[in-house]
Amino acid sequence: MLAPNLGWHDVPVAARLARTFGPKLWIGVDNDANLAALAEHAGGVAAGTDDLVYLTGEVGVGGGVILGGRLLRGADGFSGEIGHLLVDPGGDRCGCGRVGCWETKVGLAELLRRAGPGAADGPDRDSMPDPHHRIRQVARRIAAGDQAAVTALAEIGRWLGHGGAVLVNLFNPRVIVLGGYFAEFADRLIPAAQAGLAGLTVASTARRCHFVASHFGFTAAARGGAGVVLDRMIEDPTGFPLAESRPLAAV
Ligand SMILES: [Zn+2]
């Protein structure tokens, strides 16, 4: 229905894929943050934790929320749009059109902007970024002791704690899993984020929530998507059409 950073509104993704691949293929569509949260819950760094929030850590910042072992979707499926929490009314304009959203403070575009001249070279935030290339660039700056990059990560960590405290006050998760680029710089982000969480969380027991870095990198959503398909097959093995067998010579 809405993908602000891609400029997509009411794009019938599943229908278009079905036209391409044909009617025999089962096609489902879900939010990447939801799928990533499912992957972390099933077999990731937070496996066995029934109350967790996953943060995507890309140009857009999405969240997958699992409470009591179940994915929270909301009435219309938009429960995870936590990148668009208003955290700074006087801040920068966001891809969604509003001002001061959390992702303008902690998204990958903000890291590249803050990390200094040259770090944001290449396609702008409206194009498809190559996050791996961008992250390696910032990592090299950090290794070289680049003060702008070090300060950028400290500031982003502080804002992670600010928004994380909102999530803790709302959902009382035990763990906030940092995915995407957040995981790459977790050793620099987590201390500042954890300090922010401690200072802004209302219930003292909720402060036991801690940030952890995903081990799945940018593959968490794909792993979650594969898990959804496997779960469906196990629940109803007859619900999937068999692939047509072809002679080996034709393969
Ligand atoms: Zn926004």
PDB file of C-alpha atoms and ligand atoms in Angstrom:
ATOM      1  CA  MET A   1       0.000   0.000   0.000  1.00  0.00           C
ATOM      2  CA  LEU A   2       2.787   2.415   0.836  1.00  0.00           C
ATOM      3  CA  ALA A   3       6.595   2.343   0.454  1.00  0.00           C
ATOM      4  CA  PRO A   4       7.653   5.983   0.968  1.00  0.00           C
ATOM      5  CA  ASN A   5      11.362   5.544   0.165  1.00  0.00           C
ATOM      6  CA  LEU A   6      10.508   3.819  -3.113  1.00  0.00           C
ATOM      7  CA  GLY A   7       7.718   6.265  -3.935  1.00  0.00           C
ATOM      8  CA  TRP A   8       5.225   3.387  -4.202  1.00  0.00           C
ATOM      9  CA  HIS A   9       1.564   3.920  -3.413  1.00  0.00           C
ATOM     10  CA  ASP A  10      -1.005   1.156  -3.896  1.00  0.00           C
ATOM     11  CA  VAL A  11       1.288  -0.919  -6.105  1.00  0.00           C
ATOM     12  CA  PRO A  12      -0.226  -4.403  -6.608  1.00  0.00           C
ATOM     13  CA  VAL A  13       3.084  -6.226  -6.083  1.00  0.00           C
ATOM     14  CA  ALA A  14       1.640  -9.721  -5.644  1.00  0.00           C
ATOM     15  CA  ALA A  15      -0.645  -9.401  -8.684  1.00  0.00           C
ATOM     16  CA  ARG A  16       2.201  -8.212 -10.902  1.00  0.00           C
ATOM     17  CA  LEU A  17       4.497 -11.000  -9.747  1.00  0.00           C
ATOM     18  CA  ALA A  18       1.690 -13.498 -10.336  1.00  0.00           C
ATOM     19  CA  ARG A  19       1.352 -12.220 -13.904  1.00  0.00           C
ATOM     20  CA  THR A  20       5.095 -12.737 -14.398  1.00  0.00           C
ATOM     21  CA  PHE A  21       5.478 -16.141 -12.770  1.00  0.00           C
ATOM     22  CA  GLY A  22       2.088 -17.610 -13.563  1.00  0.00           C
ATOM     23  CA  PRO A  23      -0.747 -18.934 -11.422  1.00  0.00           C
ATOM     24  CA  LYS A  24       1.048 -22.048 -10.157  1.00  0.00           C
ATOM     25  CA  LEU A  25       3.386 -20.146  -7.878  1.00  0.00           C
ATOM     26  CA  TRP A  26       2.158 -19.095  -4.452  1.00  0.00           C
ATOM     27  CA  ILE A  27       3.079 -15.437  -3.874  1.00  0.00           C
ATOM     28  CA  GLY A  28       2.774 -13.584  -0.602  1.00  0.00           C
ATOM     29  CA  VAL A  29       3.857 -10.071   0.287  1.00  0.00           C
ATOM     30  CA  ASP A  30       4.938  -8.805   3.679  1.00  0.00           C
ATOM     31  CA  ASN A  31       6.899  -5.989   5.226  1.00  0.00           C
ATOM     32  CA  ASP A  32      10.656  -6.657   5.428  1.00  0.00           C
ATOM     33  CA  ALA A  33      10.770  -5.706   9.111  1.00  0.00           C
ATOM     34  CA  ASN A  34       8.009  -8.186   9.937  1.00  0.00           C
ATOM     35  CA  LEU A  35       9.823 -10.988   8.136  1.00  0.00           C
ATOM     36  CA  ALA A  36      13.123 -10.090   9.776  1.00  0.00           C
ATOM     37  CA  ALA A  37      11.493 -10.114  13.222  1.00  0.00           C
ATOM     38  CA  LEU A  38      10.092 -13.588  12.504  1.00  0.00           C
ATOM     39  CA  ALA A  39      13.568 -14.793  11.469  1.00  0.00           C
ATOM     40  CA  GLU A  40      15.154 -13.438  14.649  1.00  0.00           C
ATOM     41  CA  HIS A  41      12.432 -14.970  16.775  1.00  0.00           C
ATOM     42  CA  ALA A  42      12.709 -18.361  15.067  1.00  0.00           C
ATOM     43  CA  GLY A  43      16.465 -18.771  14.949  1.00  0.00           C
ATOM     44  CA  GLY A  44      18.357 -15.517  15.329  1.00  0.00           C
ATOM     45  CA  VAL A  45      20.123 -13.718  18.095  1.00  0.00           C
ATOM     46  CA  ALA A  46      16.842 -13.300  20.019  1.00  0.00           C
ATOM     47  CA  ALA A  47      15.526 -16.842  19.476  1.00  0.00           C
ATOM     48  CA  GLY A  48      13.428 -17.900  22.430  1.00  0.00           C
ATOM     49  CA  THR A  49      12.597 -14.294  23.366  1.00  0.00           C
ATOM     50  CA  ASP A  50       8.846 -13.868  22.940  1.00  0.00           C
ATOM     51  CA  ASP A  51       8.811 -10.078  23.287  1.00  0.00           C
ATOM     52  CA  LEU A  52      11.142  -8.329  20.901  1.00  0.00           C
ATOM     53  CA  VAL A  53      11.386  -5.453  18.460  1.00  0.00           C
ATOM     54  CA  TYR A  54      13.513  -5.710  15.306  1.00  0.00           C
ATOM     55  CA  LEU A  55      14.841  -2.537  13.635  1.00  0.00           C
ATOM     56  CA  THR A  56      15.782  -2.751   9.952  1.00  0.00           C
ATOM     57  CA  GLY A  57      18.613  -0.176   9.871  1.00  0.00           C
ATOM     58  CA  GLU A  58      18.573   0.793   6.212  1.00  0.00           C
ATOM     59  CA  VAL A  59      17.684   4.030   4.396  1.00  0.00           C
ATOM     60  CA  GLY A  60      14.232   3.520   5.851  1.00  0.00           C
ATOM     61  CA  VAL A  61      13.934   2.320   9.419  1.00  0.00           C
ATOM     62  CA  GLY A  62      11.142  -0.168   9.933  1.00  0.00           C
ATOM     63  CA  GLY A  63      10.247  -2.221  12.942  1.00  0.00           C
ATOM     64  CA  GLY A  64       8.893  -5.704  13.411  1.00  0.00           C
ATOM     65  CA  VAL A  65       7.212  -6.181  16.782  1.00  0.00           C
ATOM     66  CA  ILE A  66       6.692  -9.600  18.343  1.00  0.00           C
ATOM     67  CA  LEU A  67       4.710  -9.704  21.573  1.00  0.00           C
ATOM     68  CA  GLY A  68       3.896 -12.917  23.415  1.00  0.00           C
ATOM     69  CA  GLY A  69       5.489 -14.828  20.543  1.00  0.00           C
ATOM     70  CA  ARG A  70       3.129 -13.327  17.932  1.00  0.00           C
ATOM     71  CA  LEU A  71       3.810 -10.731  15.271  1.00  0.00           C
ATOM     72  CA  LEU A  72       1.939  -7.507  15.890  1.00  0.00           C
ATOM     73  CA  ARG A  73       0.260  -6.296  12.709  1.00  0.00           C
ATOM     74  CA  GLY A  74      -2.454  -3.834  13.736  1.00  0.00           C
ATOM     75  CA  ALA A  75      -5.804  -3.277  12.044  1.00  0.00           C
ATOM     76  CA  ASP A  76      -4.337  -2.421   8.628  1.00  0.00           C
ATOM     77  CA  GLY A  77      -0.882  -4.007   8.825  1.00  0.00           C
ATOM     78  CA  PHE A  78       0.972  -0.773   9.586  1.00  0.00           C
ATOM     79  CA  SER A  79       1.974  -1.441  13.183  1.00  0.00           C
ATOM     80  CA  GLY A  80       5.696  -1.478  12.399  1.00  0.00           C
ATOM     81  CA  GLU A  81       6.090   1.988  10.868  1.00  0.00           C
ATOM     82  CA  ILE A  82       8.202   3.080  13.786  1.00  0.00           C
ATOM     83  CA  GLY A  83      10.739   4.854  11.586  1.00  0.00           C
ATOM     84  CA  HIS A  84       8.103   7.549  11.279  1.00  0.00           C
ATOM     85  CA  LEU A  85       7.732   8.209  14.979  1.00  0.00           C
ATOM     86  CA  LEU A  86       7.950  11.968  15.457  1.00  0.00           C
ATOM     87  CA  VAL A  87      11.068  12.600  17.543  1.00  0.00           C
ATOM     88  CA  ASP A  88      12.119  16.112  16.458  1.00  0.00           C
ATOM     89  CA  PRO A  89       9.371  18.542  15.339  1.00  0.00           C
ATOM     90  CA  GLY A  90      12.018  21.015  14.138  1.00  0.00           C
ATOM     91  CA  GLY A  91      14.040  18.386  12.296  1.00  0.00           C
ATOM     92  CA  ASP A  92      14.583  17.381   8.689  1.00  0.00           C
ATOM     93  CA  ARG A  93      11.991  16.357   6.125  1.00  0.00           C
ATOM     94  CA  CYS A  94      11.460  12.613   5.821  1.00  0.00           C
ATOM     95  CA  GLY A  95      10.782  10.458   2.758  1.00  0.00           C
ATOM     96  CA  CYS A  96       7.192  10.137   3.994  1.00  0.00           C
ATOM     97  CA  GLY A  97       6.673  13.897   3.578  1.00  0.00           C
ATOM     98  CA  ARG A  98       6.558  14.743   7.282  1.00  0.00           C
ATOM     99  CA  VAL A  99       9.252  16.387   9.379  1.00  0.00           C
ATOM    100  CA  GLY A 100      11.354  15.025  12.244  1.00  0.00           C
ATOM    101  CA  CYS A 101      10.715  11.299  11.865  1.00  0.00           C
ATOM    102  CA  TRP A 102      13.002   8.902  13.740  1.00  0.00           C
ATOM    103  CA  GLU A 103      14.501   7.582  10.497  1.00  0.00           C
ATOM    104  CA  THR A 104      15.782  11.062   9.633  1.00  0.00           C
ATOM    105  CA  LYS A 105      17.892  10.741  12.806  1.00  0.00           C
ATOM    106  CA  VAL A 106      19.036   7.117  12.583  1.00  0.00           C
ATOM    107  CA  GLY A 107      18.562   5.982   8.961  1.00  0.00           C
ATOM    108  CA  LEU A 108      21.520   5.115   6.731  1.00  0.00           C
ATOM    109  CA  ALA A 109      21.134   8.392   4.806  1.00  0.00           C
ATOM    110  CA  GLU A 110      21.672  10.316   8.032  1.00  0.00           C
ATOM    111  CA  LEU A 111      24.828   8.338   8.849  1.00  0.00           C
ATOM    112  CA  LEU A 112      26.226   9.120   5.401  1.00  0.00           C
ATOM    113  CA  ARG A 113      25.301  12.783   5.698  1.00  0.00           C
ATOM    114  CA  ARG A 114      26.924  13.081   9.116  1.00  0.00           C
ATOM    115  CA  ALA A 115      29.955  10.930   8.367  1.00  0.00           C
ATOM    116  CA  GLY A 116      31.469  13.756   6.408  1.00  0.00           C
ATOM    117  CA  PRO A 117      31.982  15.061   2.858  1.00  0.00           C
ATOM    118  CA  GLY A 118      32.265  12.278   0.315  1.00  0.00           C
ATOM    119  CA  ALA A 119      30.569   9.603   2.413  1.00  0.00           C
ATOM    120  CA  ALA A 120      27.279  10.199   0.640  1.00  0.00           C
ATOM    121  CA  ASP A 121      28.776  10.063  -2.871  1.00  0.00           C
ATOM    122  CA  GLY A 122      26.854   7.953  -5.336  1.00  0.00           C
ATOM    123  CA  PRO A 123      23.123   7.517  -5.767  1.00  0.00           C
ATOM    124  CA  ASP A 124      21.060   9.756  -3.544  1.00  0.00           C
ATOM    125  CA  ARG A 125      18.519   8.470  -1.062  1.00  0.00           C
ATOM    126  CA  ASP A 126      15.803   8.405  -3.714  1.00  0.00           C
ATOM    127  CA  SER A 127      17.739   5.833  -5.719  1.00  0.00           C
ATOM    128  CA  MET A 128      18.453   2.254  -4.815  1.00  0.00           C
ATOM    129  CA  PRO A 129      21.503   2.494  -2.534  1.00  0.00           C
ATOM    130  CA  ASP A 130      24.236  -0.092  -2.237  1.00  0.00           C
ATOM    131  CA  PRO A 131      24.331  -0.308   1.539  1.00  0.00           C
ATOM    132  CA  HIS A 132      27.319  -2.655   1.665  1.00  0.00           C
ATOM    133  CA  HIS A 133      29.479  -0.247  -0.292  1.00  0.00           C
ATOM    134  CA  ARG A 134      28.379   2.706   1.817  1.00  0.00           C
ATOM    135  CA  ILE A 135      28.952   0.855   5.069  1.00  0.00           C
ATOM    136  CA  ARG A 136      32.440  -0.266   4.087  1.00  0.00           C
ATOM    137  CA  GLN A 137      33.218   3.350   3.265  1.00  0.00           C
ATOM    138  CA  VAL A 138      32.173   4.519   6.729  1.00  0.00           C
ATOM    139  CA  ALA A 139      33.947   1.578   8.395  1.00  0.00           C
ATOM    140  CA  ARG A 140      37.191   2.625   6.686  1.00  0.00           C
ATOM    141  CA  ARG A 141      36.729   6.158   7.986  1.00  0.00           C
ATOM    142  CA  ILE A 142      36.174   4.840  11.511  1.00  0.00           C
ATOM    143  CA  ALA A 143      39.276   2.647  11.284  1.00  0.00           C
ATOM    144  CA  ALA A 144      41.255   5.683  10.157  1.00  0.00           C
ATOM    145  CA  GLY A 145      40.047   7.625  13.204  1.00  0.00           C
ATOM    146  CA  ASP A 146      37.808   9.997  11.210  1.00  0.00           C
ATOM    147  CA  GLN A 147      36.245  12.182  13.905  1.00  0.00           C
ATOM    148  CA  ALA A 148      33.147  13.082  11.845  1.00  0.00           C
ATOM    149  CA  ALA A 149      32.283   9.404  11.402  1.00  0.00           C
ATOM    150  CA  VAL A 150      32.905   8.610  15.085  1.00  0.00           C
ATOM    151  CA  THR A 151      30.723  11.532  16.174  1.00  0.00           C
ATOM    152  CA  ALA A 152      28.011  10.535  13.672  1.00  0.00           C
ATOM    153  CA  LEU A 153      27.725   7.068  15.176  1.00  0.00           C
ATOM    154  CA  ALA A 154      27.659   8.432  18.727  1.00  0.00           C
ATOM    155  CA  GLU A 155      24.839  10.801  17.797  1.00  0.00           C
ATOM    156  CA  ILE A 156      22.884   8.095  15.985  1.00  0.00           C
ATOM    157  CA  GLY A 157      23.335   5.843  19.020  1.00  0.00           C
ATOM    158  CA  ARG A 158      21.869   8.584  21.188  1.00  0.00           C
ATOM    159  CA  TRP A 159      18.822   8.874  18.909  1.00  0.00           C
ATOM    160  CA  LEU A 160      18.474   5.086  18.849  1.00  0.00           C
ATOM    161  CA  GLY A 161      18.138   5.211  22.620  1.00  0.00           C
ATOM    162  CA  HIS A 162      15.626   8.058  22.359  1.00  0.00           C
ATOM    163  CA  GLY A 163      13.335   6.157  19.974  1.00  0.00           C
ATOM    164  CA  GLY A 164      14.073   2.840  21.648  1.00  0.00           C
ATOM    165  CA  ALA A 165      12.722   4.242  24.906  1.00  0.00           C
ATOM    166  CA  VAL A 166       9.426   5.055  23.156  1.00  0.00           C
ATOM    167  CA  LEU A 167       9.231   1.439  21.983  1.00  0.00           C
ATOM    168  CA  VAL A 168      10.047   0.131  25.448  1.00  0.00           C
ATOM    169  CA  ASN A 169       7.413   2.361  27.044  1.00  0.00           C
ATOM    170  CA  LEU A 170       4.851   1.171  24.464  1.00  0.00           C
ATOM    171  CA  PHE A 171       5.620  -2.531  24.088  1.00  0.00           C
ATOM    172  CA  ASN A 172       7.877  -3.558  26.998  1.00  0.00           C
ATOM    173  CA  PRO A 173      10.103  -5.797  24.853  1.00  0.00           C
ATOM    174  CA  ARG A 174      12.945  -7.762  26.431  1.00  0.00           C
ATOM    175  CA  VAL A 175      15.240  -7.209  23.440  1.00  0.00           C
ATOM    176  CA  ILE A 176      15.605  -4.674  20.621  1.00  0.00           C
ATOM    177  CA  VAL A 177      17.434  -6.366  17.750  1.00  0.00           C
ATOM    178  CA  LEU A 178      19.531  -4.047  15.594  1.00  0.00           C
ATOM    179  CA  GLY A 179      19.534  -5.186  11.979  1.00  0.00           C
ATOM    180  CA  GLY A 180      20.998  -3.851   8.730  1.00  0.00           C
ATOM    181  CA  TYR A 181      23.727  -1.257   9.105  1.00  0.00           C
ATOM    182  CA  PHE A 182      23.026  -0.868  12.830  1.00  0.00           C
ATOM    183  CA  ALA A 183      24.459  -4.367  13.364  1.00  0.00           C
ATOM    184  CA  GLU A 184      27.668  -3.452  11.521  1.00  0.00           C
ATOM    185  CA  PHE A 185      28.386  -0.610  13.957  1.00  0.00           C
ATOM    186  CA  ALA A 186      26.765  -2.141  17.035  1.00  0.00           C
ATOM    187  CA  ASP A 187      29.850  -1.784  19.229  1.00  0.00           C
ATOM    188  CA  ARG A 188      29.704   1.992  18.764  1.00  0.00           C
ATOM    189  CA  LEU A 189      25.910   2.406  18.696  1.00  0.00           C
ATOM    190  CA  ILE A 190      24.793   0.208  21.574  1.00  0.00           C
ATOM    191  CA  PRO A 191      26.527   1.964  24.524  1.00  0.00           C
ATOM    192  CA  ALA A 192      24.920   5.325  23.656  1.00  0.00           C
ATOM    193  CA  ALA A 193      21.583   3.714  22.804  1.00  0.00           C
ATOM    194  CA  GLN A 194      21.516   1.738  26.035  1.00  0.00           C
ATOM    195  CA  ALA A 195      22.271   4.851  28.084  1.00  0.00           C
ATOM    196  CA  GLY A 196      19.405   6.698  26.385  1.00  0.00           C
ATOM    197  CA  LEU A 197      17.071   3.823  27.096  1.00  0.00           C
ATOM    198  CA  ALA A 198      17.960   3.827  30.781  1.00  0.00           C
ATOM    199  CA  GLY A 199      17.261   7.545  31.084  1.00  0.00           C
ATOM    200  CA  LEU A 200      13.924   7.656  29.270  1.00  0.00           C
ATOM    201  CA  THR A 201      12.150   4.427  30.199  1.00  0.00           C
ATOM    202  CA  VAL A 202       9.375   4.844  32.748  1.00  0.00           C
ATOM    203  CA  ALA A 203       9.077   1.414  34.403  1.00  0.00           C
ATOM    204  CA  SER A 204      12.293   0.354  36.098  1.00  0.00           C
ATOM    205  CA  THR A 205      11.879  -3.305  35.139  1.00  0.00           C
ATOM    206  CA  ALA A 206      11.422  -2.345  31.470  1.00  0.00           C
ATOM    207  CA  ARG A 207      14.955  -0.936  31.573  1.00  0.00           C
ATOM    208  CA  ARG A 208      16.164  -4.527  31.533  1.00  0.00           C
ATOM    209  CA  CYS A 209      15.468  -4.406  27.803  1.00  0.00           C
ATOM    210  CA  HIS A 210      18.739  -4.434  25.934  1.00  0.00           C
ATOM    211  CA  PHE A 211      19.908  -3.745  22.403  1.00  0.00           C
ATOM    212  CA  VAL A 212      21.573  -6.637  20.601  1.00  0.00           C
ATOM    213  CA  ALA A 213      23.093  -6.849  17.116  1.00  0.00           C
ATOM    214  CA  SER A 214      21.546  -9.201  14.580  1.00  0.00           C
ATOM    215  CA  HIS A 215      23.834 -11.884  13.154  1.00  0.00           C
ATOM    216  CA  PHE A 216      21.807 -11.990   9.937  1.00  0.00           C
ATOM    217  CA  GLY A 217      22.978  -8.672   8.485  1.00  0.00           C
ATOM    218  CA  PHE A 218      20.866  -7.706   5.491  1.00  0.00           C
ATOM    219  CA  THR A 219      19.598 -11.275   5.016  1.00  0.00           C
ATOM    220  CA  ALA A 220      17.129 -11.339   7.934  1.00  0.00           C
ATOM    221  CA  ALA A 221      14.059 -10.469   5.845  1.00  0.00           C
ATOM    222  CA  ALA A 222      14.910 -13.097   3.204  1.00  0.00           C
ATOM    223  CA  ARG A 223      15.365 -15.711   5.946  1.00  0.00           C
ATOM    224  CA  GLY A 224      12.020 -14.720   7.448  1.00  0.00           C
ATOM    225  CA  GLY A 225      10.325 -14.947   4.053  1.00  0.00           C
ATOM    226  CA  ALA A 226      11.727 -18.438   3.513  1.00  0.00           C
ATOM    227  CA  GLY A 227      10.509 -19.391   6.983  1.00  0.00           C
ATOM    228  CA  VAL A 228       6.974 -18.234   6.209  1.00  0.00           C
ATOM    229  CA  VAL A 229       6.874 -20.416   3.079  1.00  0.00           C
ATOM    230  CA  LEU A 230       8.279 -23.441   4.922  1.00  0.00           C
ATOM    231  CA  ASP A 231       5.727 -23.001   7.720  1.00  0.00           C
ATOM    232  CA  ARG A 232       2.903 -22.931   5.158  1.00  0.00           C
ATOM    233  CA  MET A 233       4.195 -26.063   3.477  1.00  0.00           C
ATOM    234  CA  ILE A 234       4.457 -27.924   6.778  1.00  0.00           C
ATOM    235  CA  GLU A 235       0.951 -26.823   7.817  1.00  0.00           C
ATOM    236  CA  ASP A 236      -0.585 -27.865   4.495  1.00  0.00           C
ATOM    237  CA  PRO A 237       1.735 -29.900   2.269  1.00  0.00           C
ATOM    238  CA  THR A 238      -1.055 -30.441  -0.265  1.00  0.00           C
ATOM    239  CA  GLY A 239      -1.703 -26.717  -0.639  1.00  0.00           C
ATOM    240  CA  PHE A 240       1.289 -26.214  -2.921  1.00  0.00           C
ATOM    241  CA  PRO A 241       1.277 -27.361  -6.526  1.00  0.00           C
ATOM    242  CA  LEU A 242       4.039 -29.737  -7.485  1.00  0.00           C
ATOM    243  CA  ALA A 243       6.542 -28.374  -9.943  1.00  0.00           C
ATOM    244  CA  GLU A 244       6.176 -29.986 -13.326  1.00  0.00           C
ATOM    245  CA  SER A 245       8.879 -32.608 -13.783  1.00  0.00           C
ATOM    246  CA  ARG A 246      10.934 -32.218 -16.898  1.00  0.00           C
ATOM    247  CA  PRO A 247      13.346 -34.635 -18.545  1.00  0.00           C
ATOM    248  CA  LEU A 248      16.918 -33.989 -17.448  1.00  0.00           C
ATOM    249  CA  ALA A 249      17.944 -33.288 -21.022  1.00  0.00           C
ATOM    250  CA  ALA A 250      15.555 -30.341 -21.103  1.00  0.00           C
ATOM    251  CA  VAL A 251      16.880 -28.732 -17.917  1.00  0.00           C
TER     252      VAL A 251
HETATM  253 ZN    ZN B   1       8.655   9.815   8.004  1.00  0.00          ZN
END
